Coordinates of C-alpha atoms and ligand atoms in Angstrom, one line a residue:
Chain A
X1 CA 74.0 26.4 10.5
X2 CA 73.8 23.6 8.0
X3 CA 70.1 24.5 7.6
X4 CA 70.6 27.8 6.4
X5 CA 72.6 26.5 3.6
X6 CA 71.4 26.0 -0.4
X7 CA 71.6 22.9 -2.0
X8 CA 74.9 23.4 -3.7
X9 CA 76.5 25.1 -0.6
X10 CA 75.5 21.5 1.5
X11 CA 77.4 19.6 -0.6
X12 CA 80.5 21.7 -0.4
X13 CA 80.4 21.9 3.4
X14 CA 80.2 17.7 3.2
X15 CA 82.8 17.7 0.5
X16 CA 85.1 20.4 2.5
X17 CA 84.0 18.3 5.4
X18 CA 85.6 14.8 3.8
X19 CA 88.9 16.7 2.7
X20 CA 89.2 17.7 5.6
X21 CA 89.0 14.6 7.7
X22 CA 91.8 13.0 5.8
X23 CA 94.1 15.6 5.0
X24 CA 93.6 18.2 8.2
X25 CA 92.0 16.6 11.3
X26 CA 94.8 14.0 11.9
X27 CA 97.4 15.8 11.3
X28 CA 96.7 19.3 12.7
X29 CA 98.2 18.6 16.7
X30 CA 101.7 17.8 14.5
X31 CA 101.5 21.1 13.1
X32 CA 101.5 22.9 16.1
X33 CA 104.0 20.9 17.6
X34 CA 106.4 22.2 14.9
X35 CA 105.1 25.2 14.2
X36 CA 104.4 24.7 10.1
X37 CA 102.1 23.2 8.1
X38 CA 103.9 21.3 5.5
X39 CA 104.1 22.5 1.9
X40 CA 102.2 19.2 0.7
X41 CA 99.1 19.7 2.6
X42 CA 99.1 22.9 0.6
X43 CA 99.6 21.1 -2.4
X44 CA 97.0 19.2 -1.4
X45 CA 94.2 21.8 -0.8
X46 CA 95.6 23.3 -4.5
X47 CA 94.5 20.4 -6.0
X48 CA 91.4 20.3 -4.5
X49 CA 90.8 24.1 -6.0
X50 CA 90.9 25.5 -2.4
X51 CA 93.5 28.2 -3.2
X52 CA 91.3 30.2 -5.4
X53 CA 87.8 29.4 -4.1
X54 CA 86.7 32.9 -4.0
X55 CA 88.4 33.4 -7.3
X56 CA 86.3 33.9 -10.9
X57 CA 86.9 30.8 -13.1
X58 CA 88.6 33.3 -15.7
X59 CA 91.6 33.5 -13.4
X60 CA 91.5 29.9 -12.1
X61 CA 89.1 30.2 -9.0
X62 CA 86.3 28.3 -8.3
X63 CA 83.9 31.1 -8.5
X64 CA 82.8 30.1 -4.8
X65 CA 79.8 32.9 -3.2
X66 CA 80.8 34.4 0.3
X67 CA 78.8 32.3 2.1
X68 CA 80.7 29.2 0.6
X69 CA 84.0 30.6 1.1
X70 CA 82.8 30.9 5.2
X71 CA 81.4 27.4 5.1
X72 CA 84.8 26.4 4.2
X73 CA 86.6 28.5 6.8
X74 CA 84.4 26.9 9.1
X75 CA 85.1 23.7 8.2
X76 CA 89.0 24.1 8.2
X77 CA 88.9 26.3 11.0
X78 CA 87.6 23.5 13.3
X79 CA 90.6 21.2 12.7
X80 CA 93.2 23.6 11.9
X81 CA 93.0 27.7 13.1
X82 CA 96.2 27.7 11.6
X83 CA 95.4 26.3 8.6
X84 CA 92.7 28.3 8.1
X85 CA 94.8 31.4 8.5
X86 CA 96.4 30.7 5.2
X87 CA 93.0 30.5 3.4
X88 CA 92.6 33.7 5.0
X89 CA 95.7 36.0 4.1
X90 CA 96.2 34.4 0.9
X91 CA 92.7 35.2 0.0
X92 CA 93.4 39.0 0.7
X93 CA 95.5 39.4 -1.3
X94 CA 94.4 37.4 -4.3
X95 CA 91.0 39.5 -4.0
X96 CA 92.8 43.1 -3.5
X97 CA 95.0 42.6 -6.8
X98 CA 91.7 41.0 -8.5
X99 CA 90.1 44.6 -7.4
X100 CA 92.8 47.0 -7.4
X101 CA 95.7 45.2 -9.8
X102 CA 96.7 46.4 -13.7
X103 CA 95.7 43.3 -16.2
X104 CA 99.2 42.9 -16.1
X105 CA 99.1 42.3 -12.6
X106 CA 96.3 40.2 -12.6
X107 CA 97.4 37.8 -15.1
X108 CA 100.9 37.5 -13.3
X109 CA 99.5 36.6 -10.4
X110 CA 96.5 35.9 -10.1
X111 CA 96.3 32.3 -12.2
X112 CA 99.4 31.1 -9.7
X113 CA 97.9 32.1 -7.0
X114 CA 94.7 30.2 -7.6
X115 CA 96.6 27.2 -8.5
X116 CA 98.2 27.3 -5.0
X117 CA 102.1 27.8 -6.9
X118 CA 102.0 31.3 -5.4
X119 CA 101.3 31.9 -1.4
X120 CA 100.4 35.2 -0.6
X121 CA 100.5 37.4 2.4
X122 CA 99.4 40.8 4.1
X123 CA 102.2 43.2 5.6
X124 CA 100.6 46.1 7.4
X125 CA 101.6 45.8 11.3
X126 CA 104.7 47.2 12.6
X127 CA 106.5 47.1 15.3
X128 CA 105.5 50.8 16.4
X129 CA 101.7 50.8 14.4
X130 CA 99.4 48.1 15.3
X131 CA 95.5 49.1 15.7
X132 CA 97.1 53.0 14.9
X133 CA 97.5 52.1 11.7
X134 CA 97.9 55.4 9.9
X135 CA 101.2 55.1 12.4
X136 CA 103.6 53.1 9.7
X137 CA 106.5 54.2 8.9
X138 CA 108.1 51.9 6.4
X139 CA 109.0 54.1 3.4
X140 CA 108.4 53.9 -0.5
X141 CA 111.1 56.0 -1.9
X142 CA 110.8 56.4 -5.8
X143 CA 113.7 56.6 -8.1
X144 CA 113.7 56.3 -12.1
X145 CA 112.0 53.2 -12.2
X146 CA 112.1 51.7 -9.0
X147 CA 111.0 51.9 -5.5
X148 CA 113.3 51.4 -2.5
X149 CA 111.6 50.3 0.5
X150 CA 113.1 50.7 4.4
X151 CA 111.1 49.7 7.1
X152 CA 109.9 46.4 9.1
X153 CA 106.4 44.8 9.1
X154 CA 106.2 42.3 12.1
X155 CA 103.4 39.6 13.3
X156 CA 102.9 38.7 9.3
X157 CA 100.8 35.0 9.1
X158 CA 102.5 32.9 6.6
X159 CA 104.8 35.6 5.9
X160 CA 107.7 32.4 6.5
X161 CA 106.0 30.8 3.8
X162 CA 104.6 33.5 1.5
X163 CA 106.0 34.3 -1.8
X164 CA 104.8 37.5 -2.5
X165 CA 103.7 40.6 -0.1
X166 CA 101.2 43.2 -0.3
X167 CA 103.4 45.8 1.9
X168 CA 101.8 48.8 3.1
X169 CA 103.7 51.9 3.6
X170 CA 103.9 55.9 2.7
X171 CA 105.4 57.4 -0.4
X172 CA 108.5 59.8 0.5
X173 CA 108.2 63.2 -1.6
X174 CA 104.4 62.7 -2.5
X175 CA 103.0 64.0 0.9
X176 CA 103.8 60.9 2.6
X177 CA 101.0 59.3 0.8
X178 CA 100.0 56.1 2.0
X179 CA 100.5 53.3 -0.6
X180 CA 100.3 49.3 -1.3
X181 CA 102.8 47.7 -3.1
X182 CA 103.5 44.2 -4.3
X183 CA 106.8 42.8 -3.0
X184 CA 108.3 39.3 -4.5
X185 CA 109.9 37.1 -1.4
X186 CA 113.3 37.2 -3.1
X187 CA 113.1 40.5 -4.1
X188 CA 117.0 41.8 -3.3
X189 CA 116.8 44.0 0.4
X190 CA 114.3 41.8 1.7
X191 CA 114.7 39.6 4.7
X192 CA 112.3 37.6 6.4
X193 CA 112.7 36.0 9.7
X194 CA 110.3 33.4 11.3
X195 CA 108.6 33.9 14.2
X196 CA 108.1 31.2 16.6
X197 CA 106.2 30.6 20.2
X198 CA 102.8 32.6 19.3
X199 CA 100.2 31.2 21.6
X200 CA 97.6 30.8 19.0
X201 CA 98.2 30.2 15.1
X202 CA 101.0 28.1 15.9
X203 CA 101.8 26.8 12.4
X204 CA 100.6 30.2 10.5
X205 CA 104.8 30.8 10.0
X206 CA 104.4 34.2 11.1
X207 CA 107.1 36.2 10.1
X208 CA 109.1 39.9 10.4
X209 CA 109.5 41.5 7.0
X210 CA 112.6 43.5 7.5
X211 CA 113.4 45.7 4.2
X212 CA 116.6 47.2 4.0
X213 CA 117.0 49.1 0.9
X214 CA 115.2 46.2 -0.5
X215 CA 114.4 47.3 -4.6
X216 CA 111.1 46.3 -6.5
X217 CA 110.0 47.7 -9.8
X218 CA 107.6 50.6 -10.1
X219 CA 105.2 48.5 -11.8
X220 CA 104.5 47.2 -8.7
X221 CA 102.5 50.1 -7.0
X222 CA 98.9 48.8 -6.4
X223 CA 96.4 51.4 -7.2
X224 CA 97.4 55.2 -6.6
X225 CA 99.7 56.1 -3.7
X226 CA 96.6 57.8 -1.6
X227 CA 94.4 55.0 -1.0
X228 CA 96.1 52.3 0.6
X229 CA 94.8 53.0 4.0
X230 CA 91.4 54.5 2.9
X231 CA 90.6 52.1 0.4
X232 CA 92.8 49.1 -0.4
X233 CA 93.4 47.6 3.3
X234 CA 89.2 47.8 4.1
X235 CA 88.7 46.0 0.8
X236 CA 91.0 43.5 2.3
X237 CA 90.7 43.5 5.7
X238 CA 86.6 42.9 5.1
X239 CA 87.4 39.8 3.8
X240 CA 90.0 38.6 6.4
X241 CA 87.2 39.5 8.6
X242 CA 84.9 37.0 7.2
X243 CA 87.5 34.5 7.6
X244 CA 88.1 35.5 11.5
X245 CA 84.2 35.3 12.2
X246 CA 84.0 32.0 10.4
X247 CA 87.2 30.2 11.9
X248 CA 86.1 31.5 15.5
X249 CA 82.1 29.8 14.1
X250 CA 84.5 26.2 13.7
X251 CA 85.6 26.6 17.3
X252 CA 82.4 27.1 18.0
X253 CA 81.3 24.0 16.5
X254 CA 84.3 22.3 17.4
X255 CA 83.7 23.0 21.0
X256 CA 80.1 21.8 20.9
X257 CA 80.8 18.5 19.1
X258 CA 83.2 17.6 21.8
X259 CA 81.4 19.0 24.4
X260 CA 78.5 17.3 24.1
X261 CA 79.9 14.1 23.0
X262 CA 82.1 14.2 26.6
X263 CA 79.3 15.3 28.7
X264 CA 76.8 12.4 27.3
X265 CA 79.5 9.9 28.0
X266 CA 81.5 11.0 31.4
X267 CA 79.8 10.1 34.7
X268 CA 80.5 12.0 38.1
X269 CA 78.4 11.7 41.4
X270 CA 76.7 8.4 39.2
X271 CA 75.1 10.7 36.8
X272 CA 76.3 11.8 33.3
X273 CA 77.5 15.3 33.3
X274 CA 75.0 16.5 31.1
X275 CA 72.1 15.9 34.0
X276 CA 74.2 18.7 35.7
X277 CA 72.3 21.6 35.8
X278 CA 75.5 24.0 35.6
X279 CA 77.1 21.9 32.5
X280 CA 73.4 21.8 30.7
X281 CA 73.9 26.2 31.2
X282 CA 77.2 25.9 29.5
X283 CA 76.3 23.8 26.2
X284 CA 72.6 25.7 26.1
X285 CA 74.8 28.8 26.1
X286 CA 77.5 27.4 23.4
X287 CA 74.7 25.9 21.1
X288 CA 72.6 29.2 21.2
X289 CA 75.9 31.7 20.8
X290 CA 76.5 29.4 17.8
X291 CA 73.4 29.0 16.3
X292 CA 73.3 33.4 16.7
X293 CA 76.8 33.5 15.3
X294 CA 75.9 31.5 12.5
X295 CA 72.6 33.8 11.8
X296 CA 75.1 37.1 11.8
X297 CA 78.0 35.5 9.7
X298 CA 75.6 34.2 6.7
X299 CA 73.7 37.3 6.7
X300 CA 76.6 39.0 6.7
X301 CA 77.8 36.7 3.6
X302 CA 74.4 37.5 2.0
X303 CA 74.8 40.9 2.0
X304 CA 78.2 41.4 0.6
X305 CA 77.0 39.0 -2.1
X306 CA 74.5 41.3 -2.6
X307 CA 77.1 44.4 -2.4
X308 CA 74.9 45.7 0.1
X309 CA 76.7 49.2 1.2
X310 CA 76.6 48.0 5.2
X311 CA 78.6 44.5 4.4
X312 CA 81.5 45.8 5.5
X313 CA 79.4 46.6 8.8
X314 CA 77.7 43.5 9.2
X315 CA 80.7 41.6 8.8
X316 CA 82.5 43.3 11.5
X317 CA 79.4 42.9 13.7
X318 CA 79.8 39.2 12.8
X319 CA 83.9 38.9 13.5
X320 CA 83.0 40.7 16.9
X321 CA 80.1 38.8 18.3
X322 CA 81.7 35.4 16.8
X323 CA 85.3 35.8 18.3
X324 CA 83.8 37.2 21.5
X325 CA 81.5 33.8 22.0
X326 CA 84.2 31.6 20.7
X327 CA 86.6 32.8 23.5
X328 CA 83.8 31.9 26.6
X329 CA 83.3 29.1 25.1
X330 CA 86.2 27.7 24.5
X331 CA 86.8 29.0 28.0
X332 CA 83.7 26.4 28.8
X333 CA 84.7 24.1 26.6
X334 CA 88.0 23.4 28.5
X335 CA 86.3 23.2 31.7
X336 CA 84.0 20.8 30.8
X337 CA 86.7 18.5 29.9
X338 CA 88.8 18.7 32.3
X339 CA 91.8 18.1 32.6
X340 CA 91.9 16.2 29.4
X341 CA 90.8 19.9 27.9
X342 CA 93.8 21.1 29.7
X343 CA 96.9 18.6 27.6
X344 CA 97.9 19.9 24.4
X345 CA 97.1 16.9 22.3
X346 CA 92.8 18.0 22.8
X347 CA 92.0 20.0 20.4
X348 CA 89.9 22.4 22.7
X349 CA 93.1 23.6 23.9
X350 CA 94.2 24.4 20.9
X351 CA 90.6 26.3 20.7
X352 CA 91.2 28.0 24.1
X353 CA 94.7 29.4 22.4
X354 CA 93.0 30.5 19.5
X355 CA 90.6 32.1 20.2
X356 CA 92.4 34.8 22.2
X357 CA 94.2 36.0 18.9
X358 CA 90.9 36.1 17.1
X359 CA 90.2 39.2 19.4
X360 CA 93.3 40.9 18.4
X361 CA 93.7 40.3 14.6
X362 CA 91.8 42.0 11.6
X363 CA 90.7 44.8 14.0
X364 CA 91.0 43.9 17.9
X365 CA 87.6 43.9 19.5
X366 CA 88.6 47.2 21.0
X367 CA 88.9 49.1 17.1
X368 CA 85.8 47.5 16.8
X369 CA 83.9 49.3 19.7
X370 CA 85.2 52.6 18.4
X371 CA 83.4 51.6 15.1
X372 CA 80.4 49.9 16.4
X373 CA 79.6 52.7 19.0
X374 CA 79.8 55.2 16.8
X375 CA 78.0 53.4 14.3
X376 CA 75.0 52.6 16.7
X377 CA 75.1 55.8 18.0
X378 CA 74.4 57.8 15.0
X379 CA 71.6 55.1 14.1
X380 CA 69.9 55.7 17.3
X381 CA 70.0 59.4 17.1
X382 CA 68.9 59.1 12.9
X383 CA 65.7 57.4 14.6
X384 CA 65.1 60.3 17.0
X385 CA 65.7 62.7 14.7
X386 CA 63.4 60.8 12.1
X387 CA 60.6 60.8 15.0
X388 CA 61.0 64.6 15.6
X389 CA 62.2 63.9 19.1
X390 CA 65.8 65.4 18.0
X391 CA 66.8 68.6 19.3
X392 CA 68.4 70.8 16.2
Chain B
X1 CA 68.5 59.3 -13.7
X2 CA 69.2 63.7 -13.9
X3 CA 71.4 65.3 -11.9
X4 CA 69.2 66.3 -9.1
X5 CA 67.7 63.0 -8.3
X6 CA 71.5 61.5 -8.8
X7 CA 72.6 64.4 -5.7
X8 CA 69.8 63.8 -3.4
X9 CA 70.1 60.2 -3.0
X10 CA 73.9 60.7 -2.0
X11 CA 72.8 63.3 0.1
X12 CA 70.9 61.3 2.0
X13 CA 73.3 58.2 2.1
X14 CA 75.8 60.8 3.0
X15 CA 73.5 62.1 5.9
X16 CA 72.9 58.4 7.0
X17 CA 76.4 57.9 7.4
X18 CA 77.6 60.8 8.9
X19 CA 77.1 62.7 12.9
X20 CA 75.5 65.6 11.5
X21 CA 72.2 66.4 10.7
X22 CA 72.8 68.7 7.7
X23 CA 75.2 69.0 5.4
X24 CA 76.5 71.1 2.5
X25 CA 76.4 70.1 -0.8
X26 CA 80.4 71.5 -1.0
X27 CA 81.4 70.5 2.5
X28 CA 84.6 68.4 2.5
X29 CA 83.2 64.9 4.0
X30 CA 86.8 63.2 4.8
X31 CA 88.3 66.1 5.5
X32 CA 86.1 67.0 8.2
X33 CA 86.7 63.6 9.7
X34 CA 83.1 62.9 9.9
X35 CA 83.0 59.7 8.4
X36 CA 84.3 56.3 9.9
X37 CA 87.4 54.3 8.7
X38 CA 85.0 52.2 7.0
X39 CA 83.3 54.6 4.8
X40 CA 85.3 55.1 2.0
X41 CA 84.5 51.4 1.3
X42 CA 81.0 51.6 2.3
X43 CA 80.4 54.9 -0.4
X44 CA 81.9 52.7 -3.4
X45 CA 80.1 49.9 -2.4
X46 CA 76.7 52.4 -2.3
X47 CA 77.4 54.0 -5.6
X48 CA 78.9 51.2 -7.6
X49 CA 75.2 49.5 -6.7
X50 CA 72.9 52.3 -6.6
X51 CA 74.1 53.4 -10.0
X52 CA 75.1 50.3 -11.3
X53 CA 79.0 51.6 -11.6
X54 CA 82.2 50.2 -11.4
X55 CA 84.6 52.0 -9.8
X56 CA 88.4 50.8 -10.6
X57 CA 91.8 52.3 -9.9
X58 CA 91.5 54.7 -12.8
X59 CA 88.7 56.2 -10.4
X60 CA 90.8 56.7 -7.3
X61 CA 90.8 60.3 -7.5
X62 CA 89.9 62.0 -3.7
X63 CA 88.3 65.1 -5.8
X64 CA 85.7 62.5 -7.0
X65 CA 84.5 62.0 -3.3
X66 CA 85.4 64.9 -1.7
X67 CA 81.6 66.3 -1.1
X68 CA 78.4 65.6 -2.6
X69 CA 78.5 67.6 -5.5
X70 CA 82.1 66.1 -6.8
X71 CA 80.9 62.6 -6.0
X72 CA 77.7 63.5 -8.1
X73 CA 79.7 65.0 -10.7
X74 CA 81.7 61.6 -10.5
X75 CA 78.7 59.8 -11.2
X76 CA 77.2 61.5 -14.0
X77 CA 80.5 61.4 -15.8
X78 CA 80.8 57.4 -15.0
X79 CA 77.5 56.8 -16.1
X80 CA 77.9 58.6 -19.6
X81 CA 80.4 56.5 -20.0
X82 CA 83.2 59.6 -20.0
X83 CA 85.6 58.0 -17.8
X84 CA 85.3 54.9 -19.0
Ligands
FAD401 C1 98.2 35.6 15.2 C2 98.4 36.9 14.6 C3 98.4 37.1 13.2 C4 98.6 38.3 12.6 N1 98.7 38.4 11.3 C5 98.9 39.6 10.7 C6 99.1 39.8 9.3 O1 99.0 38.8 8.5 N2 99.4 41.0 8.8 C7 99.5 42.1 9.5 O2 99.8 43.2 9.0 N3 99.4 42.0 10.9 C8 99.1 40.8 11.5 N4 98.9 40.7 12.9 C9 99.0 41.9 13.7 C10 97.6 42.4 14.1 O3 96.9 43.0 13.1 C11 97.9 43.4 15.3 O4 98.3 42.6 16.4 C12 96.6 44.2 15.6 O5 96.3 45.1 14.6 C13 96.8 44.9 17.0 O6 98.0 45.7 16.9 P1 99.1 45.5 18.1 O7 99.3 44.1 18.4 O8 100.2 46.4 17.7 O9 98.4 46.1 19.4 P2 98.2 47.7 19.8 O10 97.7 48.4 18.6 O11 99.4 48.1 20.4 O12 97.1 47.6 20.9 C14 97.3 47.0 22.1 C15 96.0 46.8 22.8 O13 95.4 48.1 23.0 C16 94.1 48.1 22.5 N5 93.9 49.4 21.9 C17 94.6 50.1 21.0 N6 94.1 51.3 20.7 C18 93.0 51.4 21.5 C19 92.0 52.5 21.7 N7 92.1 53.6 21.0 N8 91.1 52.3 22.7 C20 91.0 51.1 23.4 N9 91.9 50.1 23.2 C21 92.9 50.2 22.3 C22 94.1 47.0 21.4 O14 92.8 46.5 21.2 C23 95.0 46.0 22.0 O15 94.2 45.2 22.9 C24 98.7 39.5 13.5 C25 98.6 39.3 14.8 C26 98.5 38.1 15.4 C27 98.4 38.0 16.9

């Protein structure tokens, strides 16, 4: 991985890398026993100019490529999946207002959200519309200058901690139009109730948005009513996709580091593990899975620097091969632990937790097959044709 | 770039990204459901670099990309600057 970086992107993987080992690593079991990260560790990654990374200087960002953005994901991600899933939500919806926001929008939000004052989060699922997602049924309902909004969002990360909401939902008496707006946490009508006992992103304060009559000005329609499902939530979702391939890469990693530090260490039968053919299959298996993840998430990276129009593609061919591979092998990485792999207080059973969310969020592997096969299919059959083996 | 050279390379991205092997110029893409969830995305992203374009809120307008002919229509305009 490191290999494949630049010059400048080294030193920020070693910098994120030192931030991270005094301000995450130590603290990141504590989190999960409580189920929240504490708002100073926030403060803390402000500080440091996390918040905006991905951001342009002009509003306060660091001006950070993709590929440093997933280096940084990566890093996090391997002490803290649930840190990592702030970095993640907050960062869709700083980019979607950055794309799809008025000026006026942009500069309300856009300079406190870089400086970490402002935590943002993503409200599409519902209780009734998950993967279906043309299935929501919260309601937008327009009068003289505001919008009323019924409905309940559920499984929201940070949405305990957020201050502000992109909420997705359909526009009553404009053909049920499918529309984004931007919700303030204390906006009156709004309730928001914490959801505890998740198996993985423990301290990610997921939340249930529950809007009851709840009033926001009009001004705060993102983009046209139309496109929030066709165009705003891809935008969005493509990043949160590159931050689910590149936390599920830092379990990866994770995994290795302790794997192979356990296995040169621990005897059995008077041998070290590692001289066990079986355990050598495992970490060959986890180091080459990684090192192919890796390949797929920077070239992804590289081509939506490079606004290549099959990004959005590569990316979700990185989220799926990376979360798939991070889930055996966090599977592995238990076993070759033991039962020390098996207490809470080892991080690669926090991994082994993780990882099965990373199949269901930003697209569950299963939305991605529907994609992906169709995709590859038509590829295929563009080849044949192109040959002048198709039959017309 | 004219018109005609503007049409044919959407044409052919359009082709590329769709499960047919011809298509008309007029033919409703979304409507027909013949595109992927991701391909609204994946068409701005194409024509914003292929034509060197920015395409904003102002330009969400579904009769700019409703077949080829509208989104080359779209792209003309953009590119003389008319819709800003
Ligand atoms: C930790 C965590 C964080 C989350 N954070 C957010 C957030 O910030 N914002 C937000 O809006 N949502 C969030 N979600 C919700 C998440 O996006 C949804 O869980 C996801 O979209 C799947 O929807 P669902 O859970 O309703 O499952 P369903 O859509 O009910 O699907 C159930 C199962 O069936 C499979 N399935 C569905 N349709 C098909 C099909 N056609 N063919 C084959 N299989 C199918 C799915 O893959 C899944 O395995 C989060 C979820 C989790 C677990």
């Amino acid at each position: 991985m490191i290999g494949l970086l630049s010059r400048e992107q080294k030193e920020k993987y070693t910098e994120f890398g030192k931030f991270v080992q005094s301000n995450v690593q130590p603290f990141a079991w504590e989190w999960e026993i409580n189920e929240c990260i504490p708002r100073e560790v926030i403060d803390k990654c402000a500080e440091a100019g996390y918040m905006g990374g991905i951001l342009p200087e002009e509003f306060g960002g660091q001006g950070w490529d993709h590929l440093t953005y997933g280096v940084f994901t990566e890093v996090v991600a391997k002490a803290s999946t649930s840190l990592s899933g702030l970095f993640n939500v907050h960062t869709m919806v700083m980019k979607s207002i950055l794309k799809w926001g008025t000026e006026e929008q942009k500069q309300k939000w856009l300079p406190s959200m870089t400086q970490g004052k402002v935590l943002g989060a993503l409200a599409l699922t519902e209780p009734e519309a998950g993967s279906d997602i043309q299935g929501i049924t919260t309601t937008f309902t327009e009068t003289e200058d505001k919008i009323i909004i019924n409905g309940t969002k559920r499984w929201i990360t940070f949405g305990g901690l957020a201050d502000v909401f992109i909420v997705f939902g359909k526009m009553n008496g404009q053909d049920e139009k499918a529309t984004a707006v931007i919700v303030e946490k204390n906006a009156p009508g709004l309730n928001v109730v914490q959801i505890k006992n998740m198996i993985g992103f423990k301290a990610s304060a997921l939340a249930v948005l529950e809007f009851d009559n709840c009033e926001i000005s009009k001004e705060n329609v993102l983009a046209k009513p139309g496109f929030a499902l066709s165009h705003i939530a891809p935008y969005a979702l493509d990043y949160g996709r590159i931050s689910v391939a590149f936390t599920a890469l830092g379990i990866m990693r994770g995994c290795l580091e302790y794997c192979t530090s356990h296995v040169l260490k621990r005897k059995t039968f008077g041998e070290k593990l590692i001289s066990h053919s079986t355990i050598k299959e495992m970490i060959t298996k986890m180091g080459v899975d990684y090192e192919a993840a890796a390949h797929l998430c920077i070239h992804s990276c590289h081509d939506k620097e490079n606004h290549h129009p099959s990004s959005a593609e590569k990316v979700i061919i990185a989220k799926y091969f990376t979360t798939k591979a991070a889930r055996k092998h966090s599977d592995n990485a238990v076993q070759i632990l033991g039962a020390m792999g098996c207490n809470e207080s080892h991080p690669v059973a926090r991994y082994y937790r993780d990882t099965k969310t990373l199949e269901i969020i930003e697209g569950s592997n299963q939305i991605i097959e529907m994609i992906l096969g169709n995709s590859f299919a038509r590829k295929y059959r563009s080849s044949e044709i192109k040959a002048g083996l198709g039959s017309k | 770039m004219e018109h005609n050279s503007i049409a044919e390379k959407i044409n052919k991205y359009v082709l590329d990204s769709v499960n047919i092997d011809r298509i008309d110029f007029d033919m409703d893409i979304f409507e027909e459901g013949l595109v992927s969830s991701l391909f609204a995305i994946e068409l701005m992203t194409f024509l914003e670099k292929n034509f060197e374009i920015k395409i904003t809120t102002n330009d969400l307008d579904m009769n700019n990309y409703k077949c080829i002919n509208s989104i080359t229509e779209f792209v003309c305009k953009k590119k003389a600057g008319d819709l800003g």
